Amino acid sequence: MIHDMTTLKYSIVLLLLAVTMSLSAQTGSFVNGQLWPATDGEHINAHGGNILCHNGTYYWYGEHRPYRGFTTEKGIAVYSSPDLKTWKNEGIALAVSTEQGHDIERGCIMERPKVLYNEKTRQFVMLFHLELKGRGYDAARVAFAVSDTPTGPFRYLRSQRLHAGVWPFNMDPQQQAEAMKTRAEDWKEWWTPEWRREVEKGMYLWRDFKGGQMSRDMTVYVDDDGRAYHITSSQENLTLLVSELTDDYQDYTGRYVMVAPGGQNEAPCIFKHEGQYWLICSGCTGWAPNEARMFTASSIWGPWQQLPSPFRGVASGFRNMPADKTFGAQGTYIMKMRDRLVFMADIWNPRHLSQSLHLWLPIQFEEKDHKRLPVIEWTNEVPY
Ligand code: GAL
């Protein structure tokens, strides 16, 4: 009898385990802070990217990172999913070139790719941060590629700096004259109040005016009217630029503004909620996590007002990483998922970049001083 009871209990436990396992296979078993295997069994190797929904399928684009090393050996990866849970590895959407001296020669650095779908041209347009092979982070360029299909292969178009010879449209002639008096080469000591004032006047904008503005960490945003914008860390990562793209999303119209000059914002992520724009950025500490920054504006052109970080609490169950370290992560994209907004981030693993973890957290809103403010708390469960 006792023996039978034990067998029965054992069988029930096994049955429950089997049911749980089959359910989690169906629903996807990814929890924040763990490796997330695609259907090929390998951790999703798409970092610093974005997710685009096209004809009912989700496409996840990102940096394909090596297990060891730092530079781009393969290109930009793409995965597809019917439900955001199960991801199929679709290979490399934009491959590095084997041609010596090519902009995207193997060994260059391709970062933070973002893909947009252009309704007018019916093309997929990819923008990404490009650093040329062997030049560290010196080139600071944006690059463009296009494809007729979401999984590519994308055709590389070009890389460039931004707005050579063009002033931000909101700088009047007097402000332009002030900027032209600045001399970046004279400021050996950074972070003094005087230096900061010069940065605000546009000292680095003027330094790079002729050759074009730097562009590193970046995102893109398509507004309700179909207009697209490129938001990038410029001027030695000190100042963000918001720039309007042309109708085909493959170039700049020339309309742009500086945001938070001297604020050192990286990893920009943007969303719009009830007519208000929100920008969540990181500070500038390489792979190491830091405290996020938040800005809001009623127009994409600003003025952008800075507010405290929206992150709150600790990552319980994940190294107890605190909110003031963005739970150990750095943002990459804010995705609209049906009626929810999800903050996507990378938990970088600089020793093995391909193993960097993904973090998806829902954005909630809280009433404060008659304003609805975004709040992001840790959760193990992924908000599919
Ligand atoms: C981070 C940046 C990443 C990558 C890294 C390299 O600050 O957000 O995209 O460039 O630095 O150290």
mmCIF file of C-alpha atoms in Angstrom, residues 30 104 125 132 153 202 219 231 250 268 301 307 344:
data_model
loop_
_atom_site.group_PDB
_atom_site.id
_atom_site.type_symbol
_atom_site.label_atom_id
_atom_site.label_comp_id
_atom_site.label_asym_id
_atom_site.label_seq_id
_atom_site.Cartn_x
_atom_site.Cartn_y
_atom_site.Cartn_z
ATOM 1 C CA PHE A 30 12.084 33.110 -21.374
ATOM 2 C CA ILE A 104 31.479 47.506 -43.693
ATOM 3 C CA VAL A 125 15.280 50.698 -44.392
ATOM 4 C CA LEU A 132 35.331 51.762 -39.735
ATOM 5 C CA PRO A 153 19.613 40.428 -47.626
ATOM 6 C CA GLY A 202 27.458 74.644 -29.871
ATOM 7 C CA THR A 219 17.439 55.086 -32.620
ATOM 8 C CA ILE A 231 17.930 60.363 -32.840
ATOM 9 C CA GLN A 250 17.124 57.085 -46.762
ATOM 10 C CA PRO A 268 18.298 56.739 -26.825
ATOM 11 C CA TRP A 301 11.609 69.230 -31.708
ATOM 12 C CA LEU A 307 12.818 64.279 -15.339
ATOM 13 C CA MET A 344 13.827 46.464 -24.390
#
